[in-house]
Amino acid sequence: MLSLAVDQLSKTYPNGTVALNRVSFRAHPGEGIVLLGANGSGKSTLLRCMVGLEKPSSGSIRVGDAWIETANANQLRLLRRQIGIVFQRFNLVSSLSTFHNVLQGALGRSKGPRYWFPATAPQRERERVMQCLERVNLAHLAQQRVDTLSGGQQQRVAIARMLMQDPSLLLVDEPVASLDPKSGREAMDLLWDIVRERQLTVICTLHQLDLAKDYADRIIGLRHGAIQIDAPAHQLTDHELSWLYESSTLDTIETPT
Amino acid sequence: MNHRPSTRSKPQPDSTALPQSAPPRWHRPSPLVCIGLVIGAAFFLHGLWISELTPLRILRGFSRLWNFLDQAIPPNPRRLGSVIQATLETFEMALVGTVFGAILSLPVAILAAKNTTPHPMIFAASRSFVTLLRVIPDLVWGLIFIIVVGLGPAAGIMALTADTMGFCGKFFAERIEEIEPGPVEALRAIGASQISIIFGAIFPAALPSFVASTLFALESSVRSAVVLGLVGAGGIGVELSTSMQLLRYDEAFMVIIVIFVVVLLVEQISSLIRRRIIGNAHG
Ligand SMILES: Nc1ncnc2c1ncn2[C@@H]1O[C@H](COP(=O)(O)OP(=O)(O)OP(=O)(O)O)[C@@H](O)[C@H]1O
Ligand SMILES: [Mg+2]
């Protein structure tokens, strides 16, 4: 459980695209927030700023009692250990085994070459990897190369890697975008079970309004990089939510890069 | 202005001013191209002139080649034992030089790839270093290292190490730059150190290509090692140049046959392995 405060956060990319415009919100420990918004509304940029993969143009992000945007390289590493992120495209190392990919979740907390290879990792960590894989029902595929798995399975490997990392704050970027409806539900169930049993604070971007309403405690709606909706999930109507997507394709014509 | 393709027979208002026609058959080359062609032709003609490569000379050369072959055939296996030993030395020189070169290329490539270099200055410096290693020919490296460590295979190995680093440093760095950023970012977001990211995500992704490039370098090193022997850097080249200078063409021919077999063998085996690796990387 980790608190998070985003204050007046703006991000303008070097090519002039304004991705975030004075975004402010506070996530309470243990809260489940779903981030909605049309393509290009800045959801991924917001998540990337929170782990320091993108540098904000202005504003601040506080995680626990540290500030991301002013942290030096070492402090940033310490902060990142506590923040898990599951990417839309999984971002696994495709030429390595499932086991090896999950083991890499420990790279943040453990220095030293022992953790680089499954063969040299301490027995305790090897057992933890198997526990994480069992949690996502993939223990039987531990030795398989990860690029031979299906999309849904790769998503679960990414979740197992996150379990191995053992974060207090979890960021999830479109976890179901490349999954079929049934696998999508399963992935969301798995994620939310983990979130609840570990009492994680979670921010999850989604494109499915029904999923958003089923899982979120609170929904934040982004439009053109600014927060337009921020309310408990049960108070929001479909009409209010669909407004986020209206005519946004007309005025956010993507500039070719 | 956009021209929408139209199937209507009526001409479009804005296309009447400019009747559509096929592109011209012939573009006048730019002055720069003309100057380049003239300079190139001048060098070519001058090169022909100074080499005095006349048909008569070529014809006479053939009769001398006949002379050489007459004395060279049958090849003389009298010194086959030492020839094979020297060939082995050549191969081992190539192997050791290539392995050293490939291993030393790894850190250099990390510094010389845009996405892993710690600083733009270091990037520029290491790229220049690799270029320097590459633009100086292996034979020149051989002569330099003979001055440094004296005649013998040690100089050959050092020359081949420099040569391999020039080649592998460039290709490794380019491969690293092609690596997809996603997994690297994922490890960075976990809080992994730069060195863990290199071993955890960058090397695993690039390894098949690294091995393939190294095998390619080995093939080229084996050929270079033969020639390096001619200037005294150890191996079969020494035998060849001795036999040639003593006009023992039959022994020289034996040496050439052994070289041929070894180089061919190395190439075949190496390309077999490379095909395996690249096949696996995609399957
Ligand atoms: N590296 C970048 N350089 C320049 N512009 C970028 C970059 N990354 C994102 N953008 C732009 O910033 C805006 C927000 O992008 P972002 O990826 O955050 O949107 P998103 O809400 O995640 O969209 P999606 O739902 O499609 O994932 C877009 O207009 C995008 O083109
Ligand atoms: Mg996105």
Coordinates of C-alpha atoms and ligand atoms in Angstrom, one line a residue:
Chain A
M1 CA 0.0 0.0 0.0
L2 CA 1.5 3.2 -1.1
S3 CA -0.1 6.6 -1.5
L4 CA 0.3 8.6 -4.7
A5 CA -0.2 12.2 -5.4
V6 CA 0.0 13.8 -8.8
D7 CA 0.0 17.5 -8.8
Q8 CA -0.4 19.9 -11.8
L9 CA 1.4 17.4 -14.1
S10 CA 2.0 18.5 -17.7
K11 CA 3.9 16.8 -20.4
T12 CA 4.8 18.2 -23.8
Y13 CA 6.8 16.0 -26.1
P14 CA 9.7 17.5 -28.0
N15 CA 7.7 17.4 -31.2
G16 CA 5.1 19.8 -29.6
T17 CA 2.4 17.3 -28.7
V18 CA 0.7 18.2 -25.5
A19 CA 0.1 14.8 -23.9
L20 CA -0.8 15.9 -20.4
N21 CA -2.2 19.2 -19.3
R22 CA -2.3 20.0 -15.5
V23 CA -3.3 16.6 -14.3
S24 CA -3.9 16.4 -10.5
F25 CA -5.2 13.6 -8.4
R26 CA -4.5 11.6 -5.3
A27 CA -4.7 7.8 -5.0
H28 CA -5.4 6.5 -1.5
P29 CA -3.6 3.4 -0.3
G30 CA -5.5 0.3 -1.5
E31 CA -7.6 2.2 -4.0
G32 CA -8.5 0.7 -7.4
I33 CA -8.5 3.4 -10.0
V34 CA -9.4 2.9 -13.7
L35 CA -8.2 5.4 -16.2
L36 CA -10.3 6.0 -19.2
G37 CA -9.8 8.0 -22.3
A38 CA -9.7 7.9 -26.1
N39 CA -6.6 6.9 -28.1
G40 CA -4.0 9.6 -27.6
S41 CA -5.6 11.1 -24.5
G42 CA -2.4 10.6 -22.5
K43 CA -3.1 7.5 -20.4
S44 CA 0.2 5.8 -21.2
T45 CA 2.1 9.0 -20.9
L46 CA 0.7 9.4 -17.4
L47 CA 1.7 5.9 -16.3
R48 CA 5.2 6.3 -17.9
C49 CA 5.7 9.6 -16.0
M50 CA 4.9 7.8 -12.7
V51 CA 7.8 5.4 -13.1
G52 CA 10.1 7.9 -14.4
L53 CA 10.3 6.5 -17.9
E54 CA 9.1 9.9 -19.2
K55 CA 10.2 13.2 -17.7
P56 CA 7.3 15.5 -17.0
S57 CA 7.6 19.1 -18.4
S58 CA 6.2 20.5 -15.1
G59 CA 4.3 19.4 -12.0
S60 CA 5.2 16.8 -9.5
I61 CA 4.5 13.2 -8.6
R62 CA 4.8 12.0 -5.0
V63 CA 5.0 8.3 -4.3
G64 CA 5.0 7.5 -0.6
D65 CA 7.1 10.3 0.7
A66 CA 9.5 10.7 -2.3
W67 CA 9.2 12.8 -5.4
I68 CA 9.8 11.0 -8.7
E69 CA 10.6 13.9 -10.9
T70 CA 13.5 15.2 -8.7
A71 CA 14.9 11.8 -7.7
N72 CA 18.5 11.0 -8.8
A73 CA 19.3 7.7 -10.5
N74 CA 19.7 5.8 -7.3
Q75 CA 16.6 7.1 -5.6
L76 CA 14.7 6.4 -8.8
R77 CA 15.8 2.8 -8.7
L78 CA 14.6 2.5 -5.1
L79 CA 11.3 4.0 -6.0
R80 CA 10.8 1.9 -9.1
R81 CA 11.2 -1.3 -7.0
Q82 CA 8.0 -0.4 -5.2
I83 CA 6.0 0.4 -8.4
G84 CA 5.0 -2.5 -10.6
I85 CA 4.0 -1.9 -14.2
V86 CA 2.2 -4.3 -16.6
F87 CA 2.5 -3.1 -20.1
Q88 CA 0.0 -3.4 -22.9
R89 CA 2.5 -5.3 -25.0
F90 CA 3.8 -7.3 -22.1
N91 CA 7.4 -6.3 -22.8
L92 CA 8.9 -9.7 -22.0
V93 CA 12.4 -10.7 -23.2
S94 CA 11.3 -12.9 -26.0
S95 CA 14.3 -15.1 -26.4
L96 CA 14.3 -16.2 -22.7
S97 CA 12.3 -18.8 -20.9
T98 CA 9.2 -18.1 -18.8
F99 CA 11.1 -18.9 -15.7
H100 CA 13.9 -16.5 -16.6
N101 CA 11.5 -13.7 -17.4
V102 CA 9.8 -14.0 -14.0
L103 CA 13.1 -14.2 -12.2
Q104 CA 13.9 -10.8 -13.7
G105 CA 11.3 -9.3 -11.5
A106 CA 13.9 -9.6 -8.7
L107 CA 16.4 -7.5 -10.5
G108 CA 15.3 -4.3 -8.8
R109 CA 15.8 -5.5 -5.2
S110 CA 18.9 -7.7 -5.8
K111 CA 22.1 -6.5 -7.2
G112 CA 24.9 -8.8 -8.4
P113 CA 25.4 -11.2 -11.2
R114 CA 23.8 -14.1 -9.4
Y115 CA 20.3 -12.9 -10.4
W116 CA 21.2 -12.6 -14.1
F117 CA 20.8 -16.3 -14.8
P118 CA 18.4 -18.9 -13.6
A119 CA 21.3 -21.4 -13.1
T120 CA 23.0 -19.1 -10.5
A121 CA 20.0 -17.6 -8.7
P122 CA 19.6 -18.5 -5.0
Q123 CA 17.4 -21.4 -4.3
R124 CA 15.0 -19.3 -2.3
E125 CA 14.4 -17.0 -5.3
R126 CA 14.0 -19.9 -7.6
E127 CA 11.3 -21.3 -5.4
R128 CA 9.6 -17.9 -5.3
V129 CA 9.6 -17.8 -9.1
M130 CA 7.7 -21.1 -9.1
Q131 CA 5.2 -19.8 -6.5
C132 CA 4.5 -16.7 -8.7
L133 CA 4.1 -18.9 -11.8
E134 CA 1.7 -21.2 -9.8
R135 CA -0.3 -18.2 -8.8
V136 CA -0.9 -17.4 -12.5
N137 CA -1.3 -21.1 -13.4
L138 CA 1.8 -21.3 -15.6
A139 CA 4.1 -23.5 -13.6
H140 CA 3.9 -26.2 -16.2
L141 CA 5.4 -23.8 -18.9
A142 CA 8.3 -22.6 -16.8
Q143 CA 10.9 -23.9 -19.2
Q144 CA 9.2 -22.8 -22.4
R145 CA 10.6 -19.9 -24.4
V146 CA 8.3 -17.1 -23.7
D147 CA 7.7 -16.1 -27.3
T148 CA 6.1 -19.5 -28.0
L149 CA 3.3 -18.7 -25.6
S150 CA -0.1 -17.2 -26.5
G151 CA -0.9 -13.6 -25.8
G152 CA -3.0 -14.5 -22.8
Q153 CA -0.2 -16.6 -21.4
Q154 CA 2.4 -13.9 -22.0
Q155 CA 0.2 -11.5 -20.1
R156 CA 0.1 -13.9 -17.2
V157 CA 3.9 -14.2 -17.3
A158 CA 4.1 -10.4 -17.1
I159 CA 1.8 -10.5 -14.1
A160 CA 4.0 -13.2 -12.5
R161 CA 7.0 -11.0 -13.1
M162 CA 5.2 -8.2 -11.3
L163 CA 4.4 -10.6 -8.4
M164 CA 8.1 -11.5 -8.2
Q165 CA 8.9 -7.8 -8.0
D166 CA 6.4 -7.5 -5.1
P167 CA 5.4 -3.8 -5.6
S168 CA 3.2 -1.7 -3.4
L169 CA 1.8 0.4 -6.2
L170 CA 0.6 -1.2 -9.4
L171 CA 0.3 0.5 -12.8
V172 CA -1.4 -1.5 -15.6
D173 CA -1.7 -0.3 -19.2
E174 CA -4.5 -1.8 -21.1
P175 CA -4.2 -5.3 -19.8
V176 CA -6.9 -6.8 -22.0
A177 CA -6.3 -4.9 -25.3
S178 CA -4.9 -7.9 -27.1
L179 CA -7.0 -10.6 -25.4
D180 CA -10.3 -12.0 -26.5
P181 CA -13.3 -11.1 -24.2
K182 CA -13.2 -14.3 -22.1
S183 CA -9.4 -14.1 -21.6
G184 CA -9.8 -10.4 -20.9
R185 CA -12.2 -11.1 -18.1
E186 CA -9.9 -13.8 -16.7
A187 CA -6.9 -11.5 -16.8
M188 CA -8.8 -8.7 -15.0
D189 CA -10.1 -11.2 -12.4
L190 CA -6.6 -12.5 -11.8
L191 CA -5.2 -9.0 -11.6
W192 CA -7.9 -7.8 -9.2
D193 CA -7.6 -10.9 -7.0
I194 CA -3.9 -10.1 -6.6
V195 CA -4.5 -6.5 -6.0
R196 CA -7.0 -7.2 -3.3
E197 CA -5.1 -10.0 -1.6
R198 CA -1.9 -7.9 -1.5
Q199 CA -3.9 -4.7 -0.8
L200 CA -2.1 -2.9 -3.7
T201 CA -2.9 0.6 -4.9
V202 CA -3.7 0.2 -8.6
I203 CA -4.1 2.5 -11.6
C204 CA -5.3 0.6 -14.6
T205 CA -6.1 2.0 -18.1
L206 CA -8.9 0.4 -20.0
H207 CA -10.9 0.9 -23.2
Q208 CA -13.9 -1.2 -22.1
L209 CA -16.5 0.8 -20.2
D210 CA -18.2 -2.4 -18.8
L211 CA -14.9 -3.7 -17.4
A212 CA -14.1 -0.3 -16.0
K213 CA -17.4 -0.1 -14.1
D214 CA -17.2 -3.7 -12.8
Y215 CA -13.7 -3.4 -11.4
A216 CA -13.0 0.2 -10.5
D217 CA -13.5 1.8 -7.1
R218 CA -13.0 5.1 -8.9
I219 CA -12.8 6.2 -12.5
I220 CA -10.7 9.0 -13.9
G221 CA -11.5 10.2 -17.4
L222 CA -8.8 11.9 -19.5
R223 CA -9.6 13.9 -22.6
H224 CA -6.8 15.7 -24.5
G225 CA -4.5 15.2 -21.6
A226 CA -6.7 16.8 -19.0
I227 CA -8.9 15.2 -16.3
Q228 CA -12.6 15.6 -17.2
I229 CA -14.1 13.0 -14.9
D230 CA -13.0 11.9 -11.5
A231 CA -15.7 10.1 -9.4
P232 CA -16.5 6.8 -7.7
A233 CA -17.4 4.2 -10.3
H234 CA -21.0 3.6 -9.2
Q235 CA -21.9 7.3 -9.5
L236 CA -21.1 7.5 -13.2
T237 CA -23.5 6.8 -16.0
D238 CA -22.7 5.3 -19.4
H239 CA -23.7 8.6 -21.0
E240 CA -21.1 10.6 -19.0
L241 CA -18.4 8.1 -19.8
S242 CA -19.1 7.9 -23.5
W243 CA -18.7 11.6 -23.7
L244 CA -15.0 11.0 -23.2
Y245 CA -14.8 9.4 -26.6
E246 CA -17.1 11.8 -28.5
S247 CA -15.8 13.5 -31.6
S248 CA -12.3 13.2 -30.1
T249 CA -11.2 11.7 -33.4
L250 CA -11.9 15.0 -35.1
D251 CA -9.9 17.3 -33.0
T252 CA -7.0 15.0 -32.1
I253 CA -5.8 14.4 -35.6
E254 CA -2.5 12.8 -35.0
T255 CA 0.4 14.8 -36.4
P256 CA 2.7 12.6 -38.5
T257 CA 6.1 12.3 -36.9
Chain B
M1 CA -2.8 19.5 -53.8
N2 CA -4.1 16.0 -53.9
H3 CA -5.0 14.3 -57.1
R4 CA -7.7 11.9 -56.5
P5 CA -7.7 9.0 -58.9
S6 CA -10.8 9.3 -61.0
T7 CA -12.6 7.0 -63.4
R8 CA -14.7 9.7 -64.8
S9 CA -14.0 10.7 -68.5
K10 CA -14.6 14.3 -67.8
P11 CA -11.3 16.0 -67.0
Q12 CA -10.9 17.4 -63.5
P13 CA -10.9 21.2 -63.4
D14 CA -7.4 21.4 -61.8
S15 CA -5.9 18.8 -64.1
T16 CA -6.6 20.7 -67.3
A17 CA -3.8 23.1 -66.8
L18 CA -1.2 20.4 -66.4
P19 CA -1.9 17.5 -68.8
Q20 CA -0.7 14.3 -67.2
S21 CA 2.1 12.7 -69.1
A22 CA 4.5 9.8 -68.4
P23 CA 7.7 10.8 -66.7
P24 CA 10.5 11.8 -69.1
R25 CA 12.7 8.9 -70.3
W26 CA 15.9 10.6 -69.6
H27 CA 16.9 12.9 -66.7
R28 CA 20.0 15.0 -67.3
P29 CA 22.4 13.8 -64.6
S30 CA 23.4 16.5 -62.1
P31 CA 26.8 18.3 -62.5
L32 CA 28.0 16.5 -59.4
V33 CA 27.3 13.1 -60.9
C34 CA 29.1 14.2 -64.1
I35 CA 32.2 15.4 -62.3
G36 CA 32.2 12.1 -60.3
L37 CA 32.0 10.0 -63.4
V38 CA 34.8 12.0 -65.1
I39 CA 37.1 11.7 -62.1
G40 CA 36.3 8.0 -61.7
A41 CA 37.0 7.4 -65.4
A42 CA 40.3 9.3 -65.2
F43 CA 41.5 7.1 -62.3
F44 CA 40.5 4.0 -64.1
L45 CA 42.4 4.9 -67.3
H46 CA 45.4 6.0 -65.4
G47 CA 45.4 2.8 -63.4
L48 CA 45.3 0.8 -66.7
W49 CA 48.1 2.9 -68.0
I50 CA 50.5 2.5 -65.1
S51 CA 49.9 -1.2 -64.8
E52 CA 50.8 -1.7 -68.5
L53 CA 48.2 -4.4 -68.6
T54 CA 48.4 -5.1 -72.4
P55 CA 47.0 -8.2 -74.1
L56 CA 50.6 -9.2 -75.0
R57 CA 51.7 -9.2 -71.4
I58 CA 48.7 -11.2 -70.3
L59 CA 49.4 -13.7 -73.1
R60 CA 53.1 -13.9 -72.0
G61 CA 51.9 -14.3 -68.4
F62 CA 49.9 -17.3 -69.4
S63 CA 53.0 -19.0 -70.7
R64 CA 54.8 -18.3 -67.4
L65 CA 51.8 -19.7 -65.5
W66 CA 52.1 -22.8 -67.6
N67 CA 55.8 -22.9 -66.6
F68 CA 54.8 -22.6 -62.9
L69 CA 52.1 -25.3 -63.2
D70 CA 54.6 -27.6 -65.0
Q71 CA 57.0 -27.4 -62.1
A72 CA 54.2 -27.4 -59.4
I73 CA 52.5 -30.5 -60.6
P74 CA 52.6 -33.0 -59.0
P75 CA 52.5 -31.2 -55.7
N76 CA 55.3 -32.4 -53.4
P77 CA 54.1 -33.8 -50.1
R78 CA 57.6 -34.1 -48.7
R79 CA 57.0 -31.5 -46.0
L80 CA 53.3 -32.2 -45.6
G81 CA 53.7 -32.8 -41.8
S82 CA 55.1 -29.4 -41.1
V83 CA 52.7 -27.8 -43.6
I84 CA 49.7 -29.2 -41.8
Q85 CA 51.2 -28.2 -38.5
A86 CA 51.6 -24.6 -39.8
T87 CA 48.1 -24.6 -41.1
L88 CA 46.8 -25.6 -37.7
E89 CA 48.7 -22.7 -36.3
T90 CA 47.1 -20.4 -38.8
F91 CA 43.7 -21.7 -37.9
E92 CA 44.4 -21.3 -34.2
M93 CA 45.7 -17.8 -34.7
A94 CA 42.5 -16.9 -36.4
L95 CA 40.4 -18.6 -33.7
V96 CA 42.2 -17.0 -30.8
G97 CA 42.2 -13.5 -32.5
T98 CA 38.6 -13.7 -33.4
V99 CA 37.5 -14.8 -29.9
F100 CA 39.5 -12.1 -28.2
G101 CA 38.2 -9.6 -30.7
A102 CA 34.6 -10.6 -30.2
I103 CA 34.8 -10.5 -26.4
L104 CA 36.5 -7.1 -26.4
S105 CA 33.8 -5.9 -28.9
L106 CA 31.0 -6.5 -26.4
P107 CA 31.9 -3.6 -24.0
V108 CA 32.9 -1.4 -26.9
A109 CA 29.6 -2.1 -28.7
I110 CA 27.6 -1.1 -25.5
L111 CA 29.5 2.2 -25.5
A112 CA 29.0 2.7 -29.2
A113 CA 25.3 2.0 -29.4
K114 CA 23.0 5.0 -29.2
N115 CA 20.6 3.4 -26.8
T116 CA 23.1 2.1 -24.3
T117 CA 25.9 4.6 -24.4
P118 CA 26.4 6.5 -21.1
H119 CA 27.2 9.8 -22.8
P120 CA 27.2 11.2 -26.4
M121 CA 30.9 12.0 -26.1
I122 CA 31.7 8.4 -25.2
F123 CA 29.5 7.3 -28.1
A124 CA 31.4 9.4 -30.5
A125 CA 34.8 8.3 -29.1
S126 CA 34.0 4.6 -29.2
R127 CA 32.5 4.8 -32.7
S128 CA 35.7 6.6 -33.9
F129 CA 37.8 3.9 -32.2
V130 CA 36.0 1.1 -34.0
T131 CA 36.2 3.0 -37.3
L132 CA 40.0 3.4 -36.7
L133 CA 40.4 -0.3 -36.1
R134 CA 38.4 -1.1 -39.3
V135 CA 40.0 1.4 -41.7
I136 CA 43.6 0.2 -41.0
P137 CA 44.0 -3.0 -43.0
D138 CA 44.9 -6.2 -41.2
L139 CA 48.2 -6.5 -43.0
V140 CA 49.2 -3.1 -41.6
W141 CA 48.1 -4.1 -38.1
G142 CA 50.3 -7.2 -38.6
L143 CA 53.4 -5.1 -39.5
I144 CA 52.7 -2.8 -36.5
F145 CA 52.4 -5.7 -34.0
I146 CA 55.5 -7.4 -35.4
I147 CA 57.3 -4.2 -34.3
V148 CA 55.6 -4.5 -30.9
V149 CA 56.0 -8.2 -30.1
G150 CA 58.3 -9.5 -32.8
L151 CA 57.8 -12.1 -35.5
G152 CA 55.5 -15.0 -34.8
P153 CA 51.9 -15.9 -34.2
A154 CA 51.5 -13.4 -31.2
A155 CA 51.7 -10.5 -33.7
G156 CA 49.2 -12.3 -35.9
I157 CA 46.8 -12.9 -33.1
M158 CA 46.9 -9.2 -32.1
A159 CA 46.4 -8.1 -35.6
L160 CA 43.4 -10.3 -36.0
T161 CA 42.0 -9.1 -32.7
A162 CA 42.2 -5.5 -33.9
D163 CA 40.6 -6.5 -37.2
T164 CA 37.8 -8.5 -35.6
M165 CA 37.0 -5.6 -33.2
G166 CA 36.7 -3.3 -36.1
F167 CA 34.2 -5.6 -37.7
C168 CA 32.3 -6.9 -34.7
G169 CA 32.3 -3.6 -32.8
K170 CA 30.3 -2.1 -35.6
F171 CA 27.9 -4.9 -36.2
F172 CA 27.3 -5.6 -32.5
A173 CA 26.6 -1.9 -31.9
E174 CA 24.2 -1.8 -34.8
R175 CA 22.4 -4.9 -33.5
I176 CA 22.0 -3.4 -30.1
E177 CA 20.5 -0.3 -31.6
E178 CA 17.9 -2.4 -33.3
I179 CA 16.7 -4.1 -30.1
E180 CA 13.1 -3.4 -29.3
P181 CA 12.8 -0.9 -26.5
G182 CA 9.9 -2.5 -24.6
P183 CA 11.7 -5.2 -22.6
V184 CA 14.5 -2.9 -21.8
E185 CA 12.0 -0.3 -20.4
A186 CA 10.2 -3.1 -18.5
L187 CA 13.4 -4.0 -16.6
R188 CA 14.3 -0.3 -16.1
A189 CA 10.8 0.2 -14.6
I190 CA 11.4 -2.8 -12.3
G191 CA 14.4 -0.9 -10.9
A192 CA 17.2 -3.0 -12.5
S193 CA 20.6 -1.5 -12.8
Q194 CA 22.1 -0.7 -16.2
I195 CA 24.4 -3.7 -16.1
S196 CA 21.5 -6.0 -15.1
I197 CA 19.5 -4.6 -18.1
I198 CA 22.5 -5.3 -20.4
F199 CA 22.7 -8.9 -19.2
G200 CA 19.0 -9.4 -18.7
A201 CA 17.5 -8.0 -21.9
I202 CA 20.1 -6.7 -24.3
F203 CA 22.5 -9.6 -24.6
P204 CA 19.8 -12.3 -24.7
A205 CA 18.1 -10.5 -27.6
A206 CA 21.3 -9.9 -29.5
L207 CA 23.2 -13.1 -28.9
P208 CA 22.2 -15.1 -32.0
S209 CA 23.2 -12.2 -34.2
F210 CA 26.5 -11.7 -32.2
V211 CA 27.4 -15.4 -32.7
A212 CA 26.6 -15.2 -36.4
S213 CA 28.7 -12.0 -36.9
T214 CA 31.6 -13.7 -34.9
L215 CA 31.5 -16.7 -37.2
F216 CA 31.6 -14.4 -40.2
A217 CA 34.6 -12.7 -38.6
L218 CA 36.2 -16.1 -38.1
E219 CA 35.9 -16.9 -41.8
S220 CA 37.5 -13.6 -42.7
S221 CA 40.2 -14.1 -40.0
V222 CA 41.3 -17.4 -41.4
R223 CA 41.9 -15.9 -44.8
S224 CA 43.7 -12.9 -43.2
A225 CA 45.8 -15.2 -41.1
V226 CA 47.2 -16.9 -44.2
V227 CA 48.3 -13.6 -45.6
L228 CA 49.6 -12.3 -42.3
G229 CA 52.0 -15.3 -42.4
L230 CA 53.5 -13.8 -45.5
V231 CA 54.8 -10.8 -43.6
G232 CA 56.1 -13.1 -40.8
A233 CA 53.3 -13.1 -38.4
G234 CA 53.3 -16.9 -38.0
G235 CA 51.4 -19.8 -39.6
I236 CA 51.2 -21.3 -43.0
G237 CA 52.0 -18.0 -44.8
V238 CA 55.6 -18.3 -43.7
E239 CA 55.9 -21.7 -45.3
L240 CA 54.3 -20.5 -48.5
S241 CA 56.6 -17.5 -48.9
T242 CA 59.7 -19.6 -48.1
S243 CA 58.8 -22.2 -50.8
M244 CA 58.0 -19.5 -53.3
Q245 CA 61.3 -17.6 -52.7
L246 CA 63.3 -20.8 -53.0
L247 CA 61.4 -21.5 -56.3
R248 CA 60.1 -24.9 -54.9
Y249 CA 56.9 -24.6 -56.7
D250 CA 55.8 -28.1 -56.1
E251 CA 56.0 -27.6 -52.3
A252 CA 54.3 -24.2 -52.7
F253 CA 51.5 -25.9 -54.6
M254 CA 51.0 -28.4 -51.8
V255 CA 50.7 -25.5 -49.4
I256 CA 48.1 -23.8 -51.6
I257 CA 46.1 -27.0 -51.7
V258 CA 46.1 -27.3 -47.9
I259 CA 45.1 -23.7 -47.5
F260 CA 42.3 -24.2 -50.0
V261 CA 41.0 -27.2 -48.1
V262 CA 41.2 -25.5 -44.7
V263 CA 39.6 -22.2 -45.7
L264 CA 36.8 -24.0 -47.5
L265 CA 36.2 -26.3 -44.5
V266 CA 36.0 -23.4 -42.1
E267 CA 33.6 -21.5 -44.4
Q268 CA 31.3 -24.5 -44.8
I269 CA 31.1 -25.3 -41.1
S270 CA 30.7 -21.7 -40.1
S271 CA 27.9 -21.0 -42.6
L272 CA 26.2 -24.3 -41.5
I273 CA 26.2 -23.1 -37.9
R274 CA 25.1 -19.6 -38.8
R275 CA 22.2 -21.0 -40.7
R276 CA 21.2 -23.1 -37.6
I277 CA 21.4 -20.1 -35.3
I278 CA 19.5 -17.7 -37.5
G279 CA 16.9 -20.5 -38.2
N280 CA 16.5 -21.0 -34.4
A281 CA 16.2 -17.3 -33.8
H282 CA 13.2 -17.1 -36.0
G283 CA 11.6 -20.5 -35.2
Ligands
LIG1 N1 7.5 9.5 -27.6 C1 6.6 10.3 -28.0 N2 6.9 11.4 -28.8 C2 6.0 12.3 -29.2 N3 4.7 12.2 -29.0 C3 4.3 11.1 -28.3 C4 5.2 10.2 -27.7 N4 4.5 9.2 -27.1 C5 3.2 9.6 -27.1 N5 3.0 10.8 -27.8 C6 1.8 11.5 -28.1 O1 1.2 11.9 -26.9 C7 -0.2 11.7 -26.9 C8 -0.6 10.8 -25.8 O2 -0.2 9.5 -26.1 P1 -0.4 8.3 -25.1 O3 0.3 7.2 -25.6 O4 -0.1 8.7 -23.7 O5 -2.0 8.1 -25.3 P2 -2.9 6.9 -24.7 O6 -4.0 7.6 -24.0 O7 -2.1 5.9 -24.0 O8 -3.5 6.3 -26.1 P3 -3.9 4.8 -26.4 O9 -5.2 4.6 -25.9 O10 -3.9 4.8 -27.9 O11 -2.8 3.9 -25.8 C9 -0.5 11.2 -28.3 O12 -0.9 12.3 -29.1 C10 0.8 10.7 -28.8 O13 0.9 10.8 -30.2
MG2 MG -1.6 3.9 -24.4

